[in-house]
Coordinates of N, CA and C in Angstrom, one line a residue:
X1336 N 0.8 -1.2 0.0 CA 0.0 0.0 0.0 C 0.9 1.3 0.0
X1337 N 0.2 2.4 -0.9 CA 1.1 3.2 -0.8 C 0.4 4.3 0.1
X1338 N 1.3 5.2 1.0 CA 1.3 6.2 1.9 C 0.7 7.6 1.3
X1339 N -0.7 7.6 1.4 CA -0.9 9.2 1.0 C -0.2 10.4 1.7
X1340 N 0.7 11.6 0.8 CA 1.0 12.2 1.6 C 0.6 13.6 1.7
X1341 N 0.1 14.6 2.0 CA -0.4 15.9 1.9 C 0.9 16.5 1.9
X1342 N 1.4 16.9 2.6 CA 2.9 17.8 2.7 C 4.0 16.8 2.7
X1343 N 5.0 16.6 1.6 CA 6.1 15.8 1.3 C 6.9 17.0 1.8
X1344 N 7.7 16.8 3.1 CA 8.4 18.1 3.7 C 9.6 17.9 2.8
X1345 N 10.1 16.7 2.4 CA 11.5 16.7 2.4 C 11.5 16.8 0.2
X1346 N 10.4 17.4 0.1 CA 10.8 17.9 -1.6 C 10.1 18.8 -1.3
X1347 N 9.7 19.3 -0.1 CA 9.3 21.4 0.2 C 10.0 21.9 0.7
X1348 N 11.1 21.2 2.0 CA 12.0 21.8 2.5 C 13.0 23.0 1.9
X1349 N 14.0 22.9 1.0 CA 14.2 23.7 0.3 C 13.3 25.3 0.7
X1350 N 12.2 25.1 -0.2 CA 11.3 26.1 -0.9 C 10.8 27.0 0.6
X1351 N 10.3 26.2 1.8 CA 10.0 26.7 2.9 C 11.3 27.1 3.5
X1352 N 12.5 26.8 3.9 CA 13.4 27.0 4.1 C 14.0 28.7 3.4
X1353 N 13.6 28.8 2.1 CA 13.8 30.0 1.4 C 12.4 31.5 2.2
X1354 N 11.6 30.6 2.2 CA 10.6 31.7 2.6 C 10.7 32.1 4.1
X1355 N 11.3 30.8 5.4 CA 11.3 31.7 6.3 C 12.4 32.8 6.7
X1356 N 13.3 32.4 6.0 CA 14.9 33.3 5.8 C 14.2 34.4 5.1
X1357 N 13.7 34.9 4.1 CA 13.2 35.7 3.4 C 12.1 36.8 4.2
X1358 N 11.2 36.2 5.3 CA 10.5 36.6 6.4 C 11.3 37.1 7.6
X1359 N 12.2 36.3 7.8 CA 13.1 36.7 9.1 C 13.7 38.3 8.7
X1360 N 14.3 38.2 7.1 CA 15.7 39.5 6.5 C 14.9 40.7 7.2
X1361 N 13.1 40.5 6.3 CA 12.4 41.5 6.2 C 11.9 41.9 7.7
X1362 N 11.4 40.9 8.6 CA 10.7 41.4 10.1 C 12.8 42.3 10.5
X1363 N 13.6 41.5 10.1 CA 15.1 41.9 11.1 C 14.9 43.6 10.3
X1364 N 15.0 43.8 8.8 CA 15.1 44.9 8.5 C 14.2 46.2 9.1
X1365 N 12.9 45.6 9.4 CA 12.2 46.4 9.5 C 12.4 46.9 11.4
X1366 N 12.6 45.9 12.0 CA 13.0 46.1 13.8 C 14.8 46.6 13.6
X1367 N 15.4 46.8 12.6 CA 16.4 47.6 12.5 C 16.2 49.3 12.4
X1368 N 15.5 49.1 11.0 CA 14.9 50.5 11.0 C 13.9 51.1 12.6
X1369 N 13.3 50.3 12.9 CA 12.3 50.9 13.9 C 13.2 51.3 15.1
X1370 N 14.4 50.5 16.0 CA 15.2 50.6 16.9 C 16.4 51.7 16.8
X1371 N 16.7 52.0 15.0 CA 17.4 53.6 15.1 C 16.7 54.4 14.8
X1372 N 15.5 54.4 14.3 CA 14.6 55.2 14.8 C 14.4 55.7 15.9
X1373 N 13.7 54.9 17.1 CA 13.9 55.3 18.3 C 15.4 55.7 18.7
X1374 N 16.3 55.3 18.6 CA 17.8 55.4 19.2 C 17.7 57.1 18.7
X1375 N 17.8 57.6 17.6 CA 17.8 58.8 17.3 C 16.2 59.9 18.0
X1376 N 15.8 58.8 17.6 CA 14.4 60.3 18.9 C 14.9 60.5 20.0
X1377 N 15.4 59.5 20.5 CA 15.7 59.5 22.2 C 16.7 60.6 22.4
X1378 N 18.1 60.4 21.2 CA 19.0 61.1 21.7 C 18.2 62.6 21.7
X1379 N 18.1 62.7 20.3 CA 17.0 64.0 20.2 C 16.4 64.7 21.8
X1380 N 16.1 63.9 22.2 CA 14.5 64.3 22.9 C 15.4 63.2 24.6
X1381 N 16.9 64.1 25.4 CA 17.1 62.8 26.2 C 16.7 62.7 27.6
X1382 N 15.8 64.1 27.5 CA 15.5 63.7 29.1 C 14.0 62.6 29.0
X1383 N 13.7 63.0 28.3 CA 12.7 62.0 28.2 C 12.6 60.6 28.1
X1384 N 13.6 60.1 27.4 CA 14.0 58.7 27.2 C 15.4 57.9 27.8
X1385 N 15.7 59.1 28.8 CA 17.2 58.9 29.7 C 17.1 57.2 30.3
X1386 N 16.0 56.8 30.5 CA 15.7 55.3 31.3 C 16.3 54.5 30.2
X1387 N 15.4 54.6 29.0 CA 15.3 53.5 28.2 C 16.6 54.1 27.2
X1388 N 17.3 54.6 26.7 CA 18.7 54.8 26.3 C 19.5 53.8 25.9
X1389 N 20.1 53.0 27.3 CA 20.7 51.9 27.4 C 20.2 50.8 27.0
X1390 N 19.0 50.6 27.0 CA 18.4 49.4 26.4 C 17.9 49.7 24.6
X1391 N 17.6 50.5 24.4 CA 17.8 50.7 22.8 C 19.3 50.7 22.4
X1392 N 19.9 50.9 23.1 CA 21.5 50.7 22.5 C 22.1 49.8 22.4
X1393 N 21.8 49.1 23.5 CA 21.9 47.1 23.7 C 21.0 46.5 22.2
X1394 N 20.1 46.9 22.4 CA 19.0 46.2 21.2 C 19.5 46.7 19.9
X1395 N 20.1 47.9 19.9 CA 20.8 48.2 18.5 C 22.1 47.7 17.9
X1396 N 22.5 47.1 19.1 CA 24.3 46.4 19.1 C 23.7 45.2 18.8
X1397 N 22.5 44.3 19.6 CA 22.8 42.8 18.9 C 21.7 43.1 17.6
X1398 N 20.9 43.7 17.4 CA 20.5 43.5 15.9 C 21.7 44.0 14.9
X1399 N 22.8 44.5 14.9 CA 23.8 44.8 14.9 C 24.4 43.5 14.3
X1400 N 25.0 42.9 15.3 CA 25.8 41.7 15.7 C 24.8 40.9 14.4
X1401 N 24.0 40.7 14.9 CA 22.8 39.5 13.8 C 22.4 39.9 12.5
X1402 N 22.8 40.9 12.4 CA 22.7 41.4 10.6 C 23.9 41.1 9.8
X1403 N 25.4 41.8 10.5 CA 26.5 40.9 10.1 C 26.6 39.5 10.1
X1404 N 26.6 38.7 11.0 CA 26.0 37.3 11.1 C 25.8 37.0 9.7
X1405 N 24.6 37.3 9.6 CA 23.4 37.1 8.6 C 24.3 37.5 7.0
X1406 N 25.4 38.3 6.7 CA 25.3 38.9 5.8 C 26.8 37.7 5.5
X1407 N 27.4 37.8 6.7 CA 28.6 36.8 6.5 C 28.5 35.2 6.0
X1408 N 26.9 34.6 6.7 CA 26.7 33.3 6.4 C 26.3 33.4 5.2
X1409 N 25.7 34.5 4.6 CA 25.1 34.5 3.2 C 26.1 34.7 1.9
X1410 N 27.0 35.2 2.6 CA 28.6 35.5 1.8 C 29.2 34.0 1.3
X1411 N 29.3 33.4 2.4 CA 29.8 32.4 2.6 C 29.1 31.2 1.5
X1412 N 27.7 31.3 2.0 CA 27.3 30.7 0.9 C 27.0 30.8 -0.5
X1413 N 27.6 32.0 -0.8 CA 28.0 32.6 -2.2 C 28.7 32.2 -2.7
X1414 N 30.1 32.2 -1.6 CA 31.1 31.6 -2.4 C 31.2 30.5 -2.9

């Protein structure tokens, strides 16, 4: 008997594999843009945002860190 299968993962893997990297670049690009956004209001405007400062700067270092990452493994697999 043969196995009906609805989702054959391992001849979609690939194709899914492409769409959540593709999903991740764009949610990372867009929490990039939004985090120096704020980073630049704040300095702008710092008594207001003197608390949270240090934590938008932390958050802007490791999206930071994870975009290089990201740009290095993608290099890599270029080559």
């Amino acid at each position: 008997m043969e196995k009906l299968h609805f989702f054959d993962f391992r001849r979609r893997a690939p194709a899914v594999i492409r769409w959540v990297l593709r999903i991740a670049l764009i949610i990372a690009a867009i929490s990039a843009v939004a985090l120096l956004g704020l980073l630049v209001w704040s300095t702008a405007n710092a008594s207001r945002y003197n608390e949270y400062y240090d934590v938008l700067l932390v958050l802007n270092g490791i999206l930071a860190v994870a975009l290089v990452f990201w740009v290095v493994l993608l290099g890599g697999r270029l080559f």
